[in-house]
mmCIF file of C-alpha atoms and ligand atoms in Angstrom:
data_model
loop_
_atom_site.group_PDB
_atom_site.id
_atom_site.type_symbol
_atom_site.label_atom_id
_atom_site.label_comp_id
_atom_site.label_asym_id
_atom_site.label_seq_id
_atom_site.Cartn_x
_atom_site.Cartn_y
_atom_site.Cartn_z
ATOM 1 C CA UNK A 574 -8.247 -2.830 -10.539
ATOM 2 C CA UNK A 575 -7.817 -5.728 -13.123
ATOM 3 C CA UNK A 576 -8.662 -8.948 -12.023
ATOM 4 C CA UNK A 577 -5.953 -11.411 -12.354
ATOM 5 C CA UNK A 578 -7.481 -14.644 -13.075
ATOM 6 C CA UNK A 579 -8.049 -17.222 -10.698
ATOM 7 C CA UNK A 580 -5.919 -20.405 -10.883
ATOM 8 C CA UNK A 581 -6.343 -23.775 -10.515
ATOM 9 C CA UNK A 582 -2.557 -25.004 -10.520
ATOM 10 C CA UNK A 583 -1.172 -28.316 -10.930
ATOM 11 C CA UNK A 584 -1.042 -30.158 -7.583
ATOM 12 C CA UNK A 585 2.332 -30.140 -6.153
ATOM 13 C CA UNK A 586 4.216 -33.462 -6.543
ATOM 14 C CA UNK A 587 3.632 -35.310 -2.850
ATOM 15 C CA UNK A 588 7.391 -35.123 -2.203
ATOM 16 C CA UNK A 589 7.735 -31.270 -2.861
ATOM 17 C CA UNK A 590 4.750 -30.762 -0.739
ATOM 18 C CA UNK A 591 6.101 -32.850 2.319
ATOM 19 C CA UNK A 592 9.599 -30.799 1.609
ATOM 20 C CA UNK A 593 7.736 -27.559 1.857
ATOM 21 C CA UNK A 594 5.557 -28.289 4.885
ATOM 22 C CA UNK A 595 8.783 -29.511 6.649
ATOM 23 C CA UNK A 596 9.854 -25.678 6.061
ATOM 24 C CA UNK A 597 7.220 -24.168 7.819
ATOM 25 C CA UNK A 598 7.153 -26.640 10.708
ATOM 26 C CA UNK A 599 10.921 -25.950 11.203
ATOM 27 C CA UNK A 600 10.152 -22.103 11.081
ATOM 28 C CA UNK A 601 7.540 -22.598 13.867
ATOM 29 C CA UNK A 602 9.703 -24.694 16.047
ATOM 30 C CA UNK A 603 12.751 -22.073 15.234
ATOM 31 C CA UNK A 604 10.456 -18.821 16.116
ATOM 32 C CA UNK A 605 9.316 -20.696 19.202
ATOM 33 C CA UNK A 606 13.157 -21.059 20.591
ATOM 34 C CA UNK A 607 14.103 -17.697 19.484
ATOM 35 C CA UNK A 608 11.251 -15.460 21.081
ATOM 36 C CA UNK A 609 12.551 -15.721 24.448
ATOM 37 C CA UNK A 610 16.163 -14.902 23.435
ATOM 38 C CA UNK A 611 15.200 -11.317 21.854
ATOM 39 C CA UNK A 612 13.844 -8.910 24.161
ATOM 40 C CA UNK A 613 12.388 -6.066 22.310
ATOM 41 C CA UNK A 614 15.190 -6.676 19.810
ATOM 42 C CA UNK A 615 14.612 -8.053 16.094
ATOM 43 C CA UNK A 616 16.930 -10.389 14.205
ATOM 44 C CA UNK A 617 18.098 -9.345 11.096
ATOM 45 C CA UNK A 618 21.477 -11.384 9.447
ATOM 46 C CA UNK A 619 23.396 -14.109 11.653
ATOM 47 C CA UNK A 620 26.973 -13.822 13.118
ATOM 48 C CA UNK A 621 29.728 -16.245 11.661
ATOM 49 C CA UNK A 622 28.890 -18.449 14.854
ATOM 50 C CA UNK A 623 25.318 -18.741 13.495
ATOM 51 C CA UNK A 624 23.848 -16.805 16.256
ATOM 52 C CA UNK A 625 21.220 -13.956 15.534
ATOM 53 C CA UNK A 626 22.815 -10.292 15.255
ATOM 54 C CA UNK A 627 19.814 -7.901 16.439
ATOM 55 C CA UNK A 628 18.624 -4.226 16.883
ATOM 56 C CA UNK A 629 15.593 -2.405 18.460
ATOM 57 C CA UNK A 630 12.662 -1.542 15.691
ATOM 58 C CA UNK A 631 13.744 1.976 16.418
ATOM 59 C CA UNK A 632 16.597 2.143 14.407
ATOM 60 C CA UNK A 633 15.811 4.485 11.791
ATOM 61 C CA UNK A 634 17.791 5.017 8.807
ATOM 62 C CA UNK A 635 19.685 8.224 8.351
ATOM 63 C CA UNK A 636 23.051 9.892 7.389
ATOM 64 C CA UNK A 637 25.794 9.839 9.896
ATOM 65 C CA UNK A 638 27.852 12.675 8.116
ATOM 66 C CA UNK A 639 28.498 10.822 4.366
ATOM 67 C CA UNK A 640 27.824 7.570 5.855
ATOM 68 C CA UNK A 641 24.212 6.129 5.159
ATOM 69 C CA UNK A 642 22.793 3.661 7.675
ATOM 70 C CA UNK A 643 19.522 1.643 6.337
ATOM 71 C CA UNK A 644 18.314 1.392 9.946
ATOM 72 C CA UNK A 645 15.781 -1.739 10.892
ATOM 73 C CA UNK A 646 13.959 -2.363 7.589
ATOM 74 C CA UNK A 647 13.985 -5.941 8.886
ATOM 75 C CA UNK A 648 11.592 -5.803 11.655
ATOM 76 C CA UNK A 649 8.690 -6.245 9.794
ATOM 77 C CA UNK A 650 9.699 -9.616 8.332
ATOM 78 C CA UNK A 651 10.031 -11.037 11.938
ATOM 79 C CA UNK A 652 6.202 -10.340 12.557
ATOM 80 C CA UNK A 653 5.354 -11.782 9.284
ATOM 81 C CA UNK A 654 7.183 -15.128 9.789
ATOM 82 C CA UNK A 655 5.153 -15.323 13.057
ATOM 83 C CA UNK A 656 1.880 -14.852 11.171
ATOM 84 C CA UNK A 657 3.009 -17.499 8.756
ATOM 85 C CA UNK A 658 3.629 -19.723 11.586
ATOM 86 C CA UNK A 659 0.300 -19.493 12.529
ATOM 87 C CA UNK A 660 -1.178 -20.210 9.397
ATOM 88 C CA UNK A 661 0.614 -23.422 9.231
ATOM 89 C CA UNK A 662 0.204 -24.267 13.107
ATOM 90 C CA UNK A 663 -3.450 -22.524 13.923
ATOM 91 C CA UNK A 664 -1.372 -21.914 17.401
ATOM 92 C CA UNK A 665 -2.396 -18.410 18.550
ATOM 93 C CA UNK A 666 0.659 -17.713 20.595
ATOM 94 C CA UNK A 667 2.267 -16.750 17.021
ATOM 95 C CA UNK A 668 -0.431 -14.355 16.579
ATOM 96 C CA UNK A 669 -0.340 -13.088 19.859
ATOM 97 C CA UNK A 670 3.283 -12.891 19.679
ATOM 98 C CA UNK A 671 3.163 -11.041 16.278
ATOM 99 C CA UNK A 672 0.682 -8.600 17.710
ATOM 100 C CA UNK A 673 3.147 -7.762 20.691
ATOM 101 C CA UNK A 674 5.820 -7.295 17.920
ATOM 102 C CA UNK A 675 4.123 -5.306 16.057
ATOM 103 C CA UNK A 676 3.291 -2.463 18.656
ATOM 104 C CA UNK A 677 7.546 -2.463 18.762
ATOM 105 C CA UNK A 678 7.331 -1.837 15.149
ATOM 106 C CA UNK A 679 4.525 0.559 15.093
ATOM 107 C CA UNK A 680 6.368 4.066 15.286
ATOM 108 C CA UNK A 681 8.265 3.283 12.224
ATOM 109 C CA UNK A 682 5.102 3.891 10.086
ATOM 110 C CA UNK A 683 5.927 7.475 10.309
ATOM 111 C CA UNK A 684 9.582 7.199 9.600
ATOM 112 C CA UNK A 685 10.286 9.869 7.027
ATOM 113 C CA UNK A 686 13.801 8.820 6.006
ATOM 114 C CA UNK A 687 13.211 5.467 4.241
ATOM 115 C CA UNK A 688 11.197 3.656 1.183
ATOM 116 C CA UNK A 689 11.865 0.875 3.755
ATOM 117 C CA UNK A 690 8.396 1.290 5.216
ATOM 118 C CA UNK A 691 6.992 -0.443 2.240
ATOM 119 C CA UNK A 692 8.826 -3.634 3.437
ATOM 120 C CA UNK A 693 8.414 -3.146 6.901
ATOM 121 C CA UNK A 694 4.485 -2.689 6.800
ATOM 122 C CA UNK A 695 3.703 -5.026 4.048
ATOM 123 C CA UNK A 696 5.119 -8.086 5.642
ATOM 124 C CA UNK A 697 3.806 -7.032 9.290
ATOM 125 C CA UNK A 698 0.599 -5.011 9.484
ATOM 126 C CA UNK A 699 -1.107 -6.123 6.023
ATOM 127 C CA UNK A 700 -0.503 -9.956 6.822
ATOM 128 C CA UNK A 701 -1.713 -9.362 10.848
ATOM 129 C CA UNK A 702 -4.876 -7.391 9.501
ATOM 130 C CA UNK A 703 -5.506 -10.120 6.872
ATOM 131 C CA UNK A 704 -5.083 -13.005 9.528
ATOM 132 C CA UNK A 705 -6.978 -11.379 12.499
ATOM 133 C CA UNK A 706 -9.556 -8.620 10.646
ATOM 134 C CA UNK A 707 -8.242 -6.478 13.572
ATOM 135 C CA UNK A 708 -8.347 -2.749 11.569
ATOM 136 C CA UNK A 709 -5.820 -1.185 14.009
ATOM 137 C CA UNK A 710 -3.316 -3.320 11.806
ATOM 138 C CA UNK A 711 -4.999 -1.903 8.663
ATOM 139 C CA UNK A 712 -4.749 1.543 9.824
ATOM 140 C CA UNK A 713 -1.152 1.148 10.664
ATOM 141 C CA UNK A 714 -0.501 0.075 7.208
ATOM 142 C CA UNK A 715 -2.510 2.935 5.932
ATOM 143 C CA UNK A 716 -0.217 5.152 7.932
ATOM 144 C CA UNK A 717 2.887 3.841 6.557
ATOM 145 C CA UNK A 718 1.308 4.033 3.172
ATOM 146 C CA UNK A 719 0.919 7.625 3.227
ATOM 147 C CA UNK A 720 4.618 8.283 4.362
ATOM 148 C CA UNK A 721 5.844 6.303 1.348
ATOM 149 C CA UNK A 722 3.394 8.133 -1.072
ATOM 150 C CA UNK A 723 5.127 11.426 0.519
ATOM 151 C CA UNK A 724 8.511 10.174 -0.787
ATOM 152 C CA UNK A 725 7.290 10.890 -4.586
ATOM 153 C CA UNK A 726 9.725 13.239 -6.374
ATOM 154 C CA UNK A 727 7.942 14.605 -9.574
ATOM 155 C CA UNK A 728 10.107 15.580 -12.706
ATOM 156 C CA UNK A 729 9.208 16.810 -15.977
ATOM 157 C CA UNK A 730 9.643 13.103 -17.220
ATOM 158 C CA UNK A 731 7.607 11.760 -14.550
ATOM 159 C CA UNK A 732 7.685 10.884 -10.703
ATOM 160 C CA UNK A 733 9.539 8.118 -8.866
ATOM 161 C CA UNK A 734 9.616 7.241 -5.026
ATOM 162 C CA UNK A 735 12.989 8.588 -3.368
ATOM 163 C CA UNK A 736 14.653 5.672 -1.399
ATOM 164 C CA UNK A 737 16.377 7.076 1.136
ATOM 165 C CA UNK A 738 17.001 10.006 3.238
ATOM 166 C CA UNK A 739 14.994 12.654 4.447
ATOM 167 C CA UNK A 740 13.337 14.356 1.216
ATOM 168 C CA UNK A 741 14.896 17.764 1.987
ATOM 169 C CA UNK A 742 18.420 16.123 1.663
ATOM 170 C CA UNK A 743 19.690 16.468 -2.016
ATOM 171 C CA UNK A 744 21.695 13.064 -1.935
ATOM 172 C CA UNK A 745 18.551 11.231 -1.177
ATOM 173 C CA UNK A 746 15.815 12.875 -3.085
ATOM 174 C CA UNK A 747 17.858 12.608 -6.360
ATOM 175 C CA UNK A 748 18.282 8.795 -5.744
ATOM 176 C CA UNK A 749 15.946 5.744 -6.128
ATOM 177 C CA UNK A 750 17.144 1.906 -5.909
ATOM 178 C CA UNK A 751 15.444 -1.039 -7.546
ATOM 179 C CA UNK A 752 14.540 -2.418 -4.015
ATOM 180 C CA UNK A 753 11.857 0.253 -4.306
ATOM 181 C CA UNK A 754 10.010 -1.865 -6.677
ATOM 182 C CA UNK A 755 9.029 -4.327 -4.147
ATOM 183 C CA UNK A 756 7.745 -1.402 -1.434
ATOM 184 C CA UNK A 757 5.226 0.000 -4.041
ATOM 185 C CA UNK A 758 2.641 -2.960 -3.763
ATOM 186 C CA UNK A 759 2.042 -1.243 -0.016
ATOM 187 C CA UNK A 760 0.910 1.277 -2.373
ATOM 188 C CA UNK A 761 -1.484 -0.475 -4.499
ATOM 189 C CA UNK A 762 -2.871 -2.105 -1.464
ATOM 190 C CA UNK A 763 -3.553 1.325 0.182
ATOM 191 C CA UNK A 764 -5.312 2.132 -2.826
ATOM 192 C CA UNK A 765 -7.323 -0.919 -3.106
ATOM 193 C CA UNK A 766 -8.082 -0.643 0.792
ATOM 194 C CA UNK A 767 -9.319 3.143 0.642
ATOM 195 C CA UNK A 768 -10.149 3.994 -2.934
ATOM 196 C CA UNK A 769 -8.023 6.775 -2.662
ATOM 197 C CA UNK A 770 -6.208 6.111 -6.304
ATOM 198 C CA UNK A 771 -3.300 8.816 -5.347
ATOM 199 C CA UNK A 772 -1.534 5.711 -3.773
ATOM 200 C CA UNK A 773 -1.799 3.764 -7.055
ATOM 201 C CA UNK A 774 -0.628 6.553 -9.158
ATOM 202 C CA UNK A 775 2.334 7.201 -6.961
ATOM 203 C CA UNK A 776 3.190 3.462 -7.669
ATOM 204 C CA UNK A 777 2.376 3.229 -11.351
ATOM 205 C CA UNK A 778 4.491 6.590 -11.784
ATOM 206 C CA UNK A 779 7.416 4.934 -9.959
ATOM 207 C CA UNK A 780 7.127 1.941 -11.820
ATOM 208 C CA UNK A 781 7.226 3.879 -15.051
ATOM 209 C CA UNK A 782 10.053 5.833 -14.090
ATOM 210 C CA UNK A 783 11.889 2.590 -13.322
ATOM 211 C CA UNK A 784 10.963 0.903 -16.479
ATOM 212 C CA UNK A 785 12.701 3.732 -18.676
ATOM 213 C CA UNK A 786 15.783 4.109 -16.339
ATOM 214 C CA UNK A 787 17.302 0.925 -14.930
ATOM 215 C CA UNK A 788 17.212 -1.769 -17.487
ATOM 216 C CA UNK A 789 20.227 -2.421 -19.786
ATOM 217 C CA UNK A 790 19.994 -3.517 -23.064
ATOM 218 C CA UNK A 791 20.721 -7.264 -22.238
ATOM 219 C CA UNK A 792 17.586 -6.979 -19.579
ATOM 220 C CA UNK A 793 19.798 -6.622 -16.464
ATOM 221 C CA UNK A 794 19.370 -3.931 -14.061
ATOM 222 C CA UNK A 795 21.459 -1.109 -12.337
ATOM 223 C CA UNK A 796 20.895 -1.393 -8.644
ATOM 224 C CA UNK A 797 20.372 2.238 -7.980
ATOM 225 C CA UNK A 798 20.145 5.406 -10.598
ATOM 226 C CA UNK A 799 20.325 9.054 -9.703
ATOM 227 C CA UNK A 800 18.001 11.537 -11.488
ATOM 228 C CA UNK A 801 18.260 14.992 -12.434
ATOM 229 C CA UNK A 802 15.491 16.604 -11.049
ATOM 230 C CA UNK A 803 15.113 19.414 -13.233
ATOM 231 C CA UNK A 804 14.872 17.381 -16.157
ATOM 232 C CA UNK A 805 13.789 13.946 -15.051
ATOM 233 C CA UNK A 806 16.943 12.355 -16.765
ATOM 234 C CA UNK A 807 18.874 9.569 -15.254
ATOM 235 C CA UNK A 808 22.742 11.130 -14.346
ATOM 236 C CA UNK A 809 24.187 7.723 -13.365
ATOM 237 C CA UNK A 810 23.225 4.317 -12.712
ATOM 238 C CA UNK A 811 25.354 2.715 -10.020
ATOM 239 C CA UNK A 812 25.475 -0.198 -6.994
ATOM 240 C CA UNK A 813 26.296 -0.235 -3.219
ATOM 241 C CA UNK A 814 25.619 -3.682 -2.754
ATOM 242 C CA UNK A 815 26.459 -5.499 -6.177
ATOM 243 C CA UNK A 816 29.848 -6.156 -7.550
ATOM 244 C CA UNK A 817 30.043 -3.184 -9.844
ATOM 245 C CA UNK A 818 28.078 -0.413 -11.035
ATOM 246 C CA UNK A 819 27.668 -2.598 -14.602
ATOM 247 C CA UNK A 820 27.218 -5.621 -13.024
ATOM 248 C CA UNK A 821 24.104 -7.869 -12.603
ATOM 249 C CA UNK A 822 23.281 -8.002 -8.613
ATOM 250 C CA UNK A 823 21.218 -11.015 -8.319
ATOM 251 C CA UNK A 824 18.740 -9.974 -5.732
ATOM 252 C CA UNK A 825 17.778 -6.458 -7.761
ATOM 253 C CA UNK A 826 16.038 -8.712 -10.630
ATOM 254 C CA UNK A 827 13.545 -10.020 -7.966
ATOM 255 C CA UNK A 828 12.644 -6.786 -6.520
ATOM 256 C CA UNK A 829 11.980 -5.504 -10.213
ATOM 257 C CA UNK A 830 9.860 -8.581 -11.016
ATOM 258 C CA UNK A 831 7.613 -8.235 -7.868
ATOM 259 C CA UNK A 832 7.082 -4.343 -8.532
ATOM 260 C CA UNK A 833 6.343 -4.864 -12.218
ATOM 261 C CA UNK A 834 3.864 -7.807 -11.625
ATOM 262 C CA UNK A 835 2.077 -5.772 -9.130
ATOM 263 C CA UNK A 836 2.025 -2.933 -11.361
ATOM 264 C CA UNK A 837 0.375 -4.936 -14.095
ATOM 265 C CA UNK A 838 -2.222 -6.530 -11.745
ATOM 266 C CA UNK A 839 -3.153 -2.797 -10.644
ATOM 267 C CA UNK A 840 -3.062 -1.068 -13.780
ATOM 268 C CA UNK A 841 -3.674 -3.855 -16.435
ATOM 269 C CA UNK A 842 -0.814 -2.537 -18.527
ATOM 270 C CA UNK A 843 0.767 -5.376 -20.350
ATOM 271 C CA UNK A 844 3.800 -4.017 -20.753
ATOM 272 C CA UNK A 845 4.524 -4.344 -17.084
ATOM 273 C CA UNK A 846 3.845 -8.262 -17.530
ATOM 274 C CA UNK A 847 6.105 -8.043 -20.471
ATOM 275 C CA UNK A 848 8.912 -6.448 -18.704
ATOM 276 C CA UNK A 849 8.506 -8.826 -15.657
ATOM 277 C CA UNK A 850 8.969 -11.871 -17.872
ATOM 278 C CA UNK A 851 11.668 -10.174 -19.614
ATOM 279 C CA UNK A 852 13.577 -9.503 -16.570
ATOM 280 C CA UNK A 853 12.484 -13.111 -15.106
ATOM 281 C CA UNK A 854 13.981 -14.888 -18.343
ATOM 282 C CA UNK A 855 17.121 -13.012 -18.451
ATOM 283 C CA UNK A 856 17.705 -13.963 -14.512
ATOM 284 C CA UNK A 857 16.891 -17.781 -15.208
ATOM 285 C CA UNK A 858 18.872 -17.907 -18.179
ATOM 286 C CA UNK A 859 22.000 -16.283 -15.771
ATOM 287 C CA UNK A 860 21.075 -18.860 -13.126
ATOM 288 C CA UNK A 861 21.343 -21.968 -15.613
ATOM 289 C CA UNK A 862 20.968 -25.165 -13.563
ATOM 290 C CA UNK A 863 22.238 -24.060 -10.225
ATOM 291 C CA UNK A 864 19.804 -24.172 -7.157
ATOM 292 C CA UNK A 865 20.986 -21.134 -5.728
ATOM 293 C CA UNK A 866 22.197 -17.806 -7.579
ATOM 294 C CA UNK A 867 25.661 -16.223 -6.590
ATOM 295 C CA UNK A 868 25.411 -12.903 -5.091
ATOM 296 C CA UNK A 869 26.392 -11.212 -8.184
ATOM 297 C CA UNK A 870 26.183 -12.603 -11.622
ATOM 298 C CA UNK A 871 29.099 -10.807 -12.650
ATOM 299 C CA UNK A 872 31.412 -11.909 -9.922
ATOM 300 C CA UNK A 873 34.528 -13.315 -11.719
ATOM 301 C CA UNK A 874 35.280 -15.390 -8.690
ATOM 302 C CA UNK A 875 35.463 -19.272 -9.310
ATOM 303 C CA UNK A 876 32.936 -19.842 -6.712
ATOM 304 C CA UNK A 877 31.283 -16.857 -5.710
ATOM 305 C CA UNK A 878 29.300 -16.429 -2.561
ATOM 306 C CA UNK A 879 25.721 -17.188 -3.025
ATOM 307 C CA UNK A 880 22.616 -15.298 -2.024
ATOM 308 C CA UNK A 881 19.948 -18.005 -1.234
ATOM 309 C CA UNK A 882 17.583 -14.576 -0.553
ATOM 310 C CA UNK A 883 17.926 -13.679 -4.233
ATOM 311 C CA UNK A 884 16.571 -17.070 -5.155
ATOM 312 C CA UNK A 885 13.812 -16.901 -2.673
ATOM 313 C CA UNK A 886 12.536 -13.580 -3.922
ATOM 314 C CA UNK A 887 12.895 -14.422 -7.239
ATOM 315 C CA UNK A 888 10.794 -17.433 -6.588
ATOM 316 C CA UNK A 889 7.973 -15.583 -5.123
ATOM 317 C CA UNK A 890 8.122 -12.992 -8.113
ATOM 318 C CA UNK A 891 7.959 -16.212 -10.291
ATOM 319 C CA UNK A 892 4.814 -17.057 -8.289
ATOM 320 C CA UNK A 893 3.287 -13.845 -8.967
ATOM 321 C CA UNK A 894 3.975 -13.608 -12.806
ATOM 322 C CA UNK A 895 2.846 -17.552 -13.218
ATOM 323 C CA UNK A 896 -0.632 -15.823 -11.630
ATOM 324 C CA UNK A 897 -0.811 -13.273 -13.930
ATOM 325 C CA UNK A 898 -1.335 -15.295 -16.969
ATOM 326 C CA UNK A 899 -4.363 -17.345 -17.794
ATOM 327 C CA UNK A 900 -4.154 -20.754 -15.624
ATOM 328 C CA UNK A 901 -3.972 -22.793 -19.029
ATOM 329 C CA UNK A 902 -1.171 -20.464 -20.639
ATOM 330 C CA UNK A 903 2.212 -22.305 -20.919
ATOM 331 C CA UNK A 904 4.364 -19.411 -20.359
ATOM 332 C CA UNK A 905 2.533 -18.950 -16.603
ATOM 333 C CA UNK A 906 3.029 -22.738 -16.258
ATOM 334 C CA UNK A 907 6.583 -22.444 -16.922
ATOM 335 C CA UNK A 908 7.357 -19.475 -14.517
ATOM 336 C CA UNK A 909 5.544 -21.572 -11.901
ATOM 337 C CA UNK A 910 7.697 -24.693 -12.703
ATOM 338 C CA UNK A 911 10.604 -22.525 -12.281
ATOM 339 C CA UNK A 912 9.284 -21.287 -9.134
ATOM 340 C CA UNK A 913 8.978 -24.633 -7.404
ATOM 341 C CA UNK A 914 12.190 -25.915 -8.616
ATOM 342 C CA UNK A 915 14.070 -22.626 -6.813
ATOM 343 C CA UNK A 916 11.912 -23.204 -3.921
ATOM 344 C CA UNK A 917 12.277 -27.110 -3.488
ATOM 345 C CA UNK A 918 15.857 -26.993 -4.522
ATOM 346 C CA UNK A 919 16.478 -24.292 -1.760
ATOM 347 C CA UNK A 920 14.757 -26.230 0.871
ATOM 348 C CA UNK A 921 16.675 -29.276 -0.061
ATOM 349 C CA UNK A 922 20.234 -27.511 -0.015
ATOM 350 C CA UNK A 923 20.066 -24.854 2.068
ATOM 351 C CA UNK A 924 17.544 -25.210 4.969
ATOM 352 C CA UNK A 925 19.234 -24.603 8.580
ATOM 353 C CA UNK A 926 18.929 -27.497 11.020
ATOM 354 C CA UNK A 927 16.322 -26.658 13.853
ATOM 355 C CA UNK A 928 19.261 -26.879 16.441
ATOM 356 C CA UNK A 929 22.594 -24.544 16.057
ATOM 357 C CA UNK A 930 22.661 -21.544 13.474
ATOM 358 C CA UNK A 931 19.472 -19.717 13.518
ATOM 359 C CA UNK A 932 17.348 -18.489 10.528
ATOM 360 C CA UNK A 933 15.683 -20.678 7.997
ATOM 361 C CA UNK A 934 18.079 -20.409 5.167
ATOM 362 C CA UNK A 935 21.803 -20.675 5.021
ATOM 363 C CA UNK A 936 23.958 -18.827 1.968
ATOM 364 C CA UNK A 937 22.137 -15.573 2.357
ATOM 365 C CA UNK A 938 24.254 -12.413 1.287
ATOM 366 C CA UNK A 939 22.885 -8.968 2.699
ATOM 367 C CA UNK A 940 25.639 -6.359 1.716
ATOM 368 C CA UNK A 941 28.884 -8.072 0.876
ATOM 369 C CA UNK A 942 31.052 -4.836 0.041
ATOM 370 C CA UNK A 943 30.144 -3.660 3.657
ATOM 371 C CA UNK A 944 30.925 -7.383 5.004
ATOM 372 C CA UNK A 945 27.234 -7.846 6.707
ATOM 373 C CA UNK A 946 25.327 -10.850 6.520
ATOM 374 C CA UNK A 947 27.665 -12.754 3.858
ATOM 375 C CA UNK A 948 27.169 -16.553 3.857
ATOM 376 C CA UNK A 949 24.337 -15.970 6.532
ATOM 377 C CA UNK A 950 20.680 -16.456 7.140
ATOM 378 C CA UNK A 951 19.399 -12.777 6.603
ATOM 379 C CA UNK A 952 15.897 -12.057 7.272
ATOM 380 C CA UNK A 953 14.503 -10.878 4.492
ATOM 381 C CA UNK A 954 15.439 -14.236 2.760
ATOM 382 C CA UNK A 955 13.683 -16.517 5.248
ATOM 383 C CA UNK A 956 10.783 -14.213 5.173
ATOM 384 C CA UNK A 957 10.322 -13.976 0.988
ATOM 385 C CA UNK A 958 11.078 -17.625 0.889
ATOM 386 C CA UNK A 959 8.664 -18.684 3.627
ATOM 387 C CA UNK A 960 5.905 -16.222 2.008
ATOM 388 C CA UNK A 961 6.360 -18.163 -1.571
ATOM 389 C CA UNK A 962 5.920 -21.670 0.346
ATOM 390 C CA UNK A 963 3.009 -20.387 2.363
ATOM 391 C CA UNK A 964 1.135 -19.791 -1.132
ATOM 392 C CA UNK A 965 2.150 -22.984 -2.780
ATOM 393 C CA UNK A 966 1.525 -25.378 0.390
ATOM 394 C CA UNK A 967 -1.333 -23.880 1.952
ATOM 395 C CA UNK A 968 -2.841 -21.792 -0.850
ATOM 396 C CA UNK A 969 -3.123 -18.849 1.291
ATOM 397 C CA UNK A 970 -3.285 -15.033 0.429
ATOM 398 C CA UNK A 971 -1.004 -13.934 3.233
ATOM 399 C CA UNK A 972 0.766 -10.670 2.347
ATOM 400 C CA UNK A 973 0.324 -7.990 -0.148
ATOM 401 C CA UNK A 974 0.076 -9.781 -3.313
ATOM 402 C CA UNK A 975 -2.712 -9.171 -5.756
ATOM 403 C CA UNK A 976 -2.738 -12.504 -7.192
ATOM 404 C CA UNK A 977 -4.521 -15.686 -5.590
ATOM 405 C CA UNK A 978 -1.444 -18.083 -5.511
HETATM 406 N N1 LIG B 52 17.211 -3.142 1.116
HETATM 407 C C1 LIG B 52 17.360 -4.030 -0.144
HETATM 408 C C2 LIG B 52 18.181 -5.046 -0.245
HETATM 409 O O1 LIG B 52 19.024 -5.031 0.698
HETATM 410 O O2 LIG B 52 17.784 -5.724 -1.218
#
């Protein structure tokens, strides 16, 4: 694995630091208040009245006729938020609660229906292992990584990780979504932990296939693609959460940057870094001087719904990207400044109050065409926001990230 240079970043402006520390204190207070209300269920998005909507961790992805349900791919993020609150507060109640929540989540490590086990376990078992050193969480993360590796589909043009469905179902077997790029860091982590290169090879193959099939000429991305498995050629690019098949769904670019920078860190191939940088630049250009991106850059509405989660996810990707350059490299410094602008902007304009509506960031947009979690707090947005804030404020290697800050 290529060493990513240590970075001694510019200190945070004191006002920005105070703003971001306030986010972590707000998080701790809200987790404490929410936990007793949840039973064995996990939050995923807020309802219009601001209350969490919840489901059990056991809700697996699956087809119901032709309709696909993503199941509970959110549960790991709750565990990760508890670990983040422990990093800030040092209060062991957060770790103990995270352990209990992890037990409820554990069964999903062998779920054969979804790439989302990457999201679930890289946001929960890995941070919990890193915080406690308890090997049972490492083992659980590795079990999930094996299940994710089993989703590799080989073609004459390369291999990819199928995103959803049991692999004997052709509808899922031929499909891959850009979100998978943010699941493959679990594979790189598993390789580094075990020395078994097959995890990293699966992730790298997926990143190469993604690089060759998702990017449009203007550096925006398809949300999902289908392949002809016999030839490895893309048969179509499409969306299910974006505005249209040819539109620029704002969240997808963040998922892509995370995966390409992780691929650069793991393989040392500068093409992955360059691709991450191109996608990030294009996204920042589309964002302009806004604090929060629209849910889709091509929604023609005068005031399109926002997606604060897309902003938080890209901020994390930009921090990864920044750390992949030498500390004195102005390109890396520019990406870090953009990340800080996004995070402090969201903290000042989208932070939810301690009382009343639940969650950390308002203005998230989970699945607009399906009408789920629109103008809401969305748990994955809160997680990626907090993860980036923890890295900046506590200089803490908190979850699966191959870079130091
Ligand atoms: N499944 C990941 C997303 O909704 O972005």
